[in-house]
XYZ file of C-alpha atoms in Angstrom:
518
model
C 0.131 -0.031 0.315
C 1.402 3.287 -0.952
C -0.559 6.953 -0.445
C -1.828 8.517 -2.854
C 0.408 11.166 -3.892
C -1.199 12.713 -6.762
C -2.232 16.245 -4.638
C 1.488 16.876 -4.839
C 3.278 17.721 -7.684
C 6.227 15.609 -8.651
C 9.217 15.265 -10.823
C 9.863 11.979 -12.170
C 13.457 10.436 -12.662
C 13.885 7.732 -14.968
C 16.527 5.428 -13.831
C 19.212 4.625 -16.025
C 21.478 2.667 -13.512
C 23.130 5.530 -12.293
C 24.679 5.327 -8.408
C 23.783 8.553 -7.329
C 20.193 8.014 -8.731
C 18.738 8.208 -5.147
C 21.108 11.271 -4.647
C 18.824 13.214 -6.720
C 15.602 12.186 -5.794
C 16.670 12.978 -2.187
C 17.652 16.513 -2.993
C 14.556 17.055 -4.801
C 12.612 16.366 -1.640
C 14.861 18.011 0.200
C 13.486 20.923 -1.056
C 9.862 19.914 -0.173
C 9.364 18.679 -3.660
C 7.774 15.159 -4.312
C 10.375 12.764 -6.785
C 9.821 9.394 -7.292
C 12.324 7.241 -9.485
C 10.580 5.226 -12.214
C 11.861 2.622 -14.915
C 14.356 3.956 -17.696
C 11.490 2.492 -20.737
C 8.730 3.834 -18.943
C 6.399 5.259 -22.159
C 5.064 9.021 -22.717
C 1.611 7.456 -22.615
C 1.698 5.956 -19.116
C 3.287 9.453 -18.419
C 1.075 11.222 -19.481
C -1.916 9.777 -17.524
C -0.613 11.311 -14.934
C 1.594 14.016 -16.235
C 4.872 15.165 -13.969
C 5.744 18.408 -13.005
C 8.826 17.889 -14.764
C 11.216 15.120 -15.613
C 15.489 14.076 -15.091
C 17.216 11.570 -17.074
C 19.497 9.995 -14.422
C 23.262 9.187 -15.290
C 24.467 5.326 -15.900
C 27.209 3.503 -16.957
C 26.491 2.568 -20.134
C 27.833 4.205 -23.793
C 24.481 5.854 -25.537
C 26.071 4.124 -28.840
C 26.477 0.400 -27.566
C 24.178 -1.817 -28.937
C 21.257 -2.808 -25.990
C 21.912 0.426 -24.333
C 19.028 1.719 -22.061
C 17.421 4.001 -24.694
C 13.592 6.400 -23.549
C 10.605 6.704 -25.319
C 11.205 9.756 -28.301
C 7.699 11.093 -27.597
C 8.609 11.682 -23.845
C 9.733 15.066 -25.274
C 6.437 15.794 -26.942
C 4.514 15.826 -23.452
C 5.375 19.349 -22.858
C 7.138 19.242 -19.717
C 10.610 20.578 -18.576
C 13.174 17.811 -18.719
C 16.902 18.332 -17.232
C 19.551 15.203 -18.755
C 21.916 14.545 -16.618
C 25.474 12.820 -17.846
C 24.071 9.987 -19.212
C 20.728 11.789 -19.441
C 22.817 14.313 -21.532
C 23.783 12.230 -23.829
C 20.726 10.826 -24.451
C 19.097 13.374 -24.550
C 21.213 14.756 -27.564
C 21.533 12.018 -29.297
C 17.390 11.306 -29.734
C 17.240 14.873 -30.936
C 19.680 15.188 -33.500
C 23.144 15.211 -31.991
C 25.832 13.143 -31.818
C 27.447 11.721 -29.248
C 31.354 10.067 -29.426
C 33.981 8.348 -27.475
C 36.056 10.633 -25.484
C 39.716 11.377 -26.077
C 40.439 10.951 -22.124
C 37.660 9.638 -19.370
C 36.718 13.077 -17.310
C 35.816 11.675 -13.799
C 36.199 14.250 -10.688
C 35.648 17.435 -9.696
C 36.467 19.967 -12.564
C 36.495 23.653 -12.421
C 33.091 24.846 -14.664
C 32.749 28.433 -16.386
C 29.334 29.298 -17.025
C 27.386 31.011 -19.874
C 25.457 34.612 -19.024
C 21.417 34.121 -18.373
C 21.241 30.538 -18.388
C 17.921 30.009 -16.065
C 19.496 26.656 -14.265
C 22.646 28.480 -13.416
C 20.591 31.710 -11.930
C 22.389 33.271 -9.127
C 25.288 31.104 -9.269
C 29.099 32.628 -9.719
C 30.270 32.377 -13.336
C 33.137 29.666 -12.436
C 32.679 26.939 -9.857
C 33.496 23.295 -9.219
C 31.447 20.530 -10.133
C 31.759 16.439 -10.390
C 32.169 14.968 -13.707
C 31.984 11.579 -14.463
C 31.970 10.584 -17.906
C 34.009 8.426 -20.672
C 31.813 9.984 -23.934
C 31.024 13.193 -24.567
C 28.727 15.073 -26.914
C 30.300 16.587 -30.151
C 27.693 18.023 -31.318
C 24.238 19.452 -30.034
C 20.896 19.096 -31.352
C 19.644 21.950 -33.603
C 17.782 24.646 -30.817
C 20.302 24.082 -28.128
C 23.154 26.652 -27.212
C 25.905 26.582 -24.437
C 25.460 26.916 -21.242
C 28.649 25.909 -19.525
C 31.906 25.072 -20.632
C 34.792 22.897 -18.998
C 38.778 22.364 -19.864
C 37.938 18.950 -21.300
C 34.459 19.594 -22.404
C 32.952 22.287 -24.449
C 29.526 21.721 -23.781
C 29.407 20.789 -20.011
C 25.625 22.054 -20.061
C 23.555 22.458 -22.665
C 19.838 24.243 -23.186
C 16.760 24.531 -25.275
C 15.276 27.166 -23.894
C 12.081 27.206 -25.818
C 10.573 23.688 -25.431
C 12.762 23.671 -21.252
C 14.841 21.293 -22.150
C 18.552 21.569 -20.066
C 20.957 18.966 -20.257
C 24.397 19.201 -17.836
C 27.165 16.649 -18.604
C 28.029 16.795 -14.140
C 26.288 15.559 -11.096
C 24.844 18.216 -9.223
C 23.392 15.680 -6.975
C 26.697 14.720 -5.266
C 28.435 16.578 -2.423
C 31.405 17.363 -4.634
C 29.652 19.583 -6.858
C 29.335 23.567 -5.269
C 25.990 24.941 -5.929
C 24.275 21.638 -6.472
C 21.333 21.557 -4.525
C 20.712 25.765 -6.088
C 21.051 24.282 -9.761
C 18.282 21.691 -9.139
C 16.122 24.270 -7.335
C 16.534 26.195 -9.682
C 14.842 23.655 -12.090
C 12.597 22.742 -10.149
C 10.928 26.305 -9.269
C 12.578 28.614 -12.213
C 12.222 25.672 -15.322
C 9.215 23.441 -13.233
C 7.312 26.315 -11.621
C 6.874 23.520 -8.672
C 5.666 24.431 -5.250
C 7.458 23.195 -1.841
C 4.076 21.169 -1.147
C 5.754 17.965 0.223
C 5.415 17.957 4.151
C 5.523 14.954 6.200
C 3.141 15.884 8.165
C 0.646 15.901 5.235
C 1.996 12.664 4.460
C 1.402 11.077 8.134
C -2.232 11.922 8.085
C -2.874 10.941 4.762
C -1.343 7.519 5.442
C -3.105 6.733 8.507
C -6.344 7.494 6.895
C -5.451 5.240 3.503
C -4.411 2.508 6.456
C -8.046 2.900 8.288
C -9.720 2.459 4.791
C -7.347 -0.081 3.782
C -7.530 -2.033 6.220
C -11.024 -1.465 7.335
C -12.419 -3.842 10.702
C -9.515 -6.714 9.839
C -6.412 -7.322 11.807
C -2.766 -6.663 10.934
C 0.299 -9.132 11.558
C 3.480 -6.989 11.662
C 7.173 -8.754 11.473
C 8.659 -6.180 14.471
C 12.566 -6.401 13.960
C 13.535 -3.424 16.361
C 14.836 -1.128 13.654
C 14.067 2.008 12.175
C 12.100 0.798 9.465
C 9.244 -1.723 11.213
C 9.168 0.336 14.278
C 7.880 3.244 12.252
C 5.868 0.985 10.928
C 4.562 -0.384 13.811
C 3.467 2.787 15.176
C 1.792 4.298 12.029
C -0.298 1.188 12.249
C -1.385 1.366 15.613
C -2.334 5.200 15.800
C -4.306 3.411 12.758
C -6.159 0.476 13.960
C -4.513 -0.015 17.307
C -5.159 -3.000 19.527
C -6.337 -5.151 15.937
C -2.133 -4.446 15.284
C -0.543 -7.946 16.275
C 3.677 -7.879 16.492
C 5.614 -10.845 15.904
C 9.497 -10.205 17.267
C 11.528 -13.245 16.203
C 14.996 -13.974 18.563
C 16.873 -15.337 15.681
C 19.980 -15.402 18.546
C 21.702 -13.248 15.968
C 20.583 -10.073 17.905
C 22.617 -7.314 19.518
C 23.621 -7.853 23.080
C 20.049 -7.279 24.954
C 17.848 -6.530 22.161
C 14.907 -8.714 23.037
C 15.123 -7.379 26.585
C 15.434 -3.806 25.042
C 12.320 -4.491 22.465
C 9.716 -6.057 24.472
C 10.103 -2.566 26.878
C 9.930 -0.047 24.530
C 7.337 -1.712 22.476
C 4.692 -3.313 25.341
C 5.581 -1.597 28.263
C 5.915 2.723 26.411
C 4.327 1.824 23.816
C 1.647 -0.168 24.603
C 1.978 -3.099 21.296
C 0.667 -6.285 21.029
C 3.926 -7.900 21.112
C 4.806 -11.623 20.957
C 8.358 -13.165 21.170
C 9.580 -16.265 19.427
C 12.709 -17.530 20.681
C 14.294 -19.601 18.341
C 18.015 -19.082 18.852
C 18.470 -22.788 19.084
C 16.662 -23.375 15.300
C 18.770 -20.884 13.656
C 22.352 -22.300 15.096
C 21.294 -26.027 14.359
C 20.123 -24.669 10.476
C 24.145 -22.777 10.226
C 26.110 -25.557 11.324
C 28.708 -26.277 8.989
C 28.142 -23.131 7.024
C 30.348 -20.655 5.167
C 29.376 -19.608 2.390
C 27.837 -15.880 3.076
C 24.969 -15.651 0.584
C 23.759 -19.556 1.879
C 24.217 -18.251 5.333
C 21.699 -15.348 4.143
C 19.110 -17.402 2.277
C 18.701 -20.312 5.563
C 18.566 -17.257 7.766
C 16.004 -15.949 5.344
C 14.159 -18.893 5.372
C 14.244 -19.979 8.923
C 13.092 -16.557 9.930
C 10.135 -17.197 7.279
C 8.944 -20.784 8.608
C 9.081 -19.238 12.102
C 6.847 -16.353 11.275
C 4.859 -18.048 9.859
C 4.217 -20.051 12.360
C 3.233 -17.537 14.779
C 1.261 -16.220 12.626
C -0.982 -18.792 12.141
C -1.805 -18.143 15.445
C -3.815 -15.397 14.625
C -6.706 -16.498 12.543
C -8.381 -13.371 11.417
C -5.442 -11.388 10.039
C -5.577 -10.524 6.428
C -2.781 -8.282 5.866
C 0.525 -8.155 6.518
C 2.723 -5.178 7.330
C 5.792 -4.890 6.327
C 8.721 -1.789 6.862
C 9.781 -1.643 2.754
C 11.492 1.761 1.946
C 12.358 3.658 -1.288
C 15.234 2.168 -1.758
C 14.419 -1.970 -1.642
C 11.289 -1.181 -3.779
C 14.155 0.441 -6.679
C 16.791 -1.770 -5.791
C 14.257 -5.484 -6.471
C 13.146 -3.292 -9.538
C 16.338 -3.647 -10.864
C 17.235 -7.007 -9.541
C 14.277 -8.494 -11.597
C 15.342 -6.447 -15.001
C 16.965 -3.377 -14.684
C 19.793 -1.569 -15.357
C 22.049 -1.833 -12.237
C 23.537 -4.931 -10.567
C 22.353 -6.445 -7.597
C 25.288 -7.261 -5.694
C 23.905 -9.301 -2.548
C 20.355 -10.697 -1.571
C 17.870 -8.694 0.877
C 16.333 -10.043 3.908
C 12.765 -9.544 4.490
C 9.224 -11.329 4.955
C 8.729 -12.535 1.535
C 7.855 -16.509 0.546
C 5.346 -16.740 2.953
C 3.375 -20.446 2.964
C 0.572 -20.663 0.131
C -1.812 -20.948 3.696
C -0.902 -17.352 4.481
C -2.514 -15.871 1.872
C -2.369 -11.733 3.522
C -2.550 -8.427 1.221
C 0.687 -6.508 1.840
C 0.470 -2.888 4.008
C 4.107 -1.005 3.256
C 3.493 2.065 3.995
C 6.707 3.261 4.112
C 7.948 2.206 0.035
C 7.617 5.967 -0.921
C 10.014 7.126 1.603
C 13.878 7.289 2.098
C 15.730 6.437 5.621
C 15.966 9.648 6.534
C 12.419 10.831 5.706
C 11.200 7.807 7.681
C 13.139 8.766 10.566
C 11.485 12.271 10.494
C 8.487 10.762 10.524
C 9.049 8.849 13.675
C 9.779 12.378 15.263
C 6.765 13.657 14.596
C 5.076 10.643 15.524
C 6.856 11.458 19.432
C 9.396 8.078 18.878
C 11.714 8.111 20.613
C 15.378 9.017 19.870
C 17.753 6.553 20.699
C 15.107 4.039 18.400
C 15.325 6.217 15.467
C 18.581 7.513 15.762
C 20.153 4.026 15.638
C 22.393 2.793 13.107
C 21.532 0.183 10.508
C 21.273 -3.598 11.334
C 21.294 -6.028 8.752
C 17.953 -8.651 8.384
C 20.182 -11.798 9.112
C 22.104 -10.342 11.933
C 25.045 -11.149 13.381
C 24.933 -13.952 10.891
C 26.498 -11.580 8.044
C 29.447 -10.243 11.060
C 30.855 -13.485 11.604
C 32.953 -14.608 8.638
C 32.837 -18.497 8.209
C 30.420 -21.037 10.405
C 28.233 -19.086 12.974
C 27.969 -21.341 16.393
C 26.560 -19.899 19.006
C 29.775 -19.019 20.862
C 30.734 -17.128 18.277
C 28.225 -14.925 18.336
C 28.651 -14.596 22.139
C 31.997 -13.109 21.897
C 30.621 -11.094 18.582
C 27.911 -9.280 21.185
C 30.561 -8.590 23.652
C 32.931 -6.985 21.325
C 29.897 -5.271 19.711
C 28.805 -3.904 23.025
C 32.125 -2.806 23.934
C 32.368 -0.782 20.348
C 29.238 0.629 20.492
C 29.878 2.224 23.970
C 32.895 4.072 22.842
C 31.150 5.273 19.376
C 28.542 6.422 21.434
C 30.609 9.062 23.749
C 31.907 10.951 20.430
C 30.584 14.296 19.862
C 29.711 13.337 16.594
C 27.978 10.211 16.877
C 25.192 10.942 15.264
C 26.755 11.728 11.934
C 28.203 8.354 11.561
C 25.723 5.937 9.251
C 27.407 2.592 10.662
C 29.682 1.606 13.112
C 30.423 -2.388 14.609
C 32.591 -5.440 14.894
C 32.761 -8.206 12.606
C 34.820 -11.289 13.795
C 37.445 -12.861 11.411
C 38.104 -16.743 11.077
C 41.588 -15.642 11.899
C 43.136 -16.907 14.974
C 46.756 -15.414 15.911
C 49.176 -16.011 18.762
C 49.504 -13.885 21.615
C 50.704 -13.204 25.354
C 47.729 -12.073 28.826
C 50.353 -11.605 31.230
C 52.541 -14.398 31.600
C 50.717 -17.020 29.394
C 50.487 -17.909 25.970
C 46.987 -17.274 23.242
C 45.752 -17.964 20.529
C 42.448 -16.140 19.900
C 40.206 -14.582 17.290
C 40.830 -11.742 15.754
C 38.163 -8.769 15.518
C 37.429 -7.106 13.000
C 35.967 -2.984 13.717
C 34.173 -1.027 10.518
C 32.507 2.477 10.552
C 31.687 4.301 7.824
C 29.976 7.802 6.513
C 27.375 6.986 4.267
C 24.099 9.068 2.965
C 22.056 6.185 1.874
C 23.970 3.039 1.696
C 24.767 3.825 -1.579
C 28.326 4.458 -1.542
C 30.325 4.714 1.104
C 33.467 5.978 3.022
C 35.501 4.869 6.062
C 34.972 6.710 9.472
C 38.125 8.608 11.003
C 37.257 7.636 14.474
C 40.107 9.495 16.925
C 43.076 7.212 17.248
C 42.204 7.588 21.335
C 38.118 6.614 20.428
C 39.464 3.884 18.480
C 42.874 2.149 21.603
C 40.218 2.234 23.640
C 37.992 -0.093 22.106
C 40.970 -2.393 21.219
C 42.235 -2.115 24.588
C 38.417 -3.240 26.175
C 37.619 -5.950 24.015
C 40.516 -7.576 24.289
C 40.656 -7.380 28.083
C 37.412 -7.476 28.349
C 35.878 -10.017 26.004
C 37.839 -13.592 26.693
C 38.857 -15.356 23.470
C 39.935 -12.162 21.233
C 43.310 -11.344 21.011
C 43.580 -9.053 18.537
C 41.635 -5.968 17.090
C 42.267 -4.364 13.300
C 40.470 -1.366 11.426
C 38.672 -1.696 7.982
C 39.727 1.026 6.197
C 37.449 0.230 2.743
C 35.238 2.395 1.659
C 32.206 1.472 -0.847
C 32.873 0.629 -4.100
C 34.875 -1.618 -4.159
C 34.000 -3.083 -0.640
C 30.463 -3.315 0.357
C 29.303 -2.028 3.966
C 29.188 -5.614 5.278
C 31.736 -8.230 4.892
C 29.254 -10.487 4.165
């Protein structure tokens, strides 16, 4: 179930597979304009049925002249709405409208100084020269008829072009990334000066509409919800509780792969504080048995997902009158799932959710957050009055510690990692900038090394500490934690957690590494 957004003006983004596409949508929503990412092969006829205020063509990894490269329905340029092409989107617009794109003599990647031409509405109010982020190998060699140059760089004579009569604009750089100066203002100029948008996308209105839609969708029926204790499912629980009260039944599966004390925290928060109908399925031994002897990461994910579904289904069958299943699906999940089926992006690893339930559990889905990004979900929680401690929790993978223990998962290894991670969490929370860090956690490696504790030789496990900064987990850079903090973490883990005698720090970024180790 998604909220009806027809009352809001919207910008649609045709997704050509750029790692930054979600950033474009978020930058637009930050300016209180609703944005939506749709497939690149969406037709003009489909768009005409609910005409957007403007269209953005995203970047992408392909060359427009390659066989099989994603294209665009040319009729989209006849809809009469403004279009902004970004990087690949600029090249695609140029080629479709009669221009020419050729392989670049040298790839332009990184920060570049750009010089704007006077009177371009897209760059209104900006300096003549500023830094932008380029990421392209091909280039436009001939611009289409009716277009004129808006900006140039040392290696790119057509860094930006425009056809003001048709309200078509194209830029070779990425305004959505933080490396581009004035990027938000460039997008703002497109939204307000060119598309004529109003800043009418407000989460308070969204909440009112969503609660009303939930009441209408569920009616007098009951809903069962898989509650993980994370931000997404927690906000869904509070929204549903506001809409239908005690007709919401929350199931929390304790798979034995949780953070230290998490089961107790969930019980206190949702049953004692919020008054939700909470049912806890304690199934740790069942998960440990299923994981015995398994080392391959994807196999572990699938086993944990399968067992979670089985346990959840057994608990859900106890609620005979439940017609609906609530889920904490958010917008990045929707986008990635779409790409995994037949989109231009590549699936890196499987996601864990309450999908594939047995045939006898014929639930209708309730997914009130499926149009929101993570930061918007947190903002909704704040409007709902939820505790900051819960909303500011760092992301935690669906398979839990099972993907932070490399190799076979055992109960003893889980205990070690829980204790090590507890020390990491306690120390990182002391930092004044803790809330700006996307994720910090411990990983247990299948590596033993020799150490000395007092006068005794030890032969124990190695623990890795991972900390990253990110906006939406699509890209991430390792956090430069203070040496004093790292030293304290290491000393506490080695001295207080018997079974670990060595600590290392992961300084890999994403890409090429992923945030989680498995």
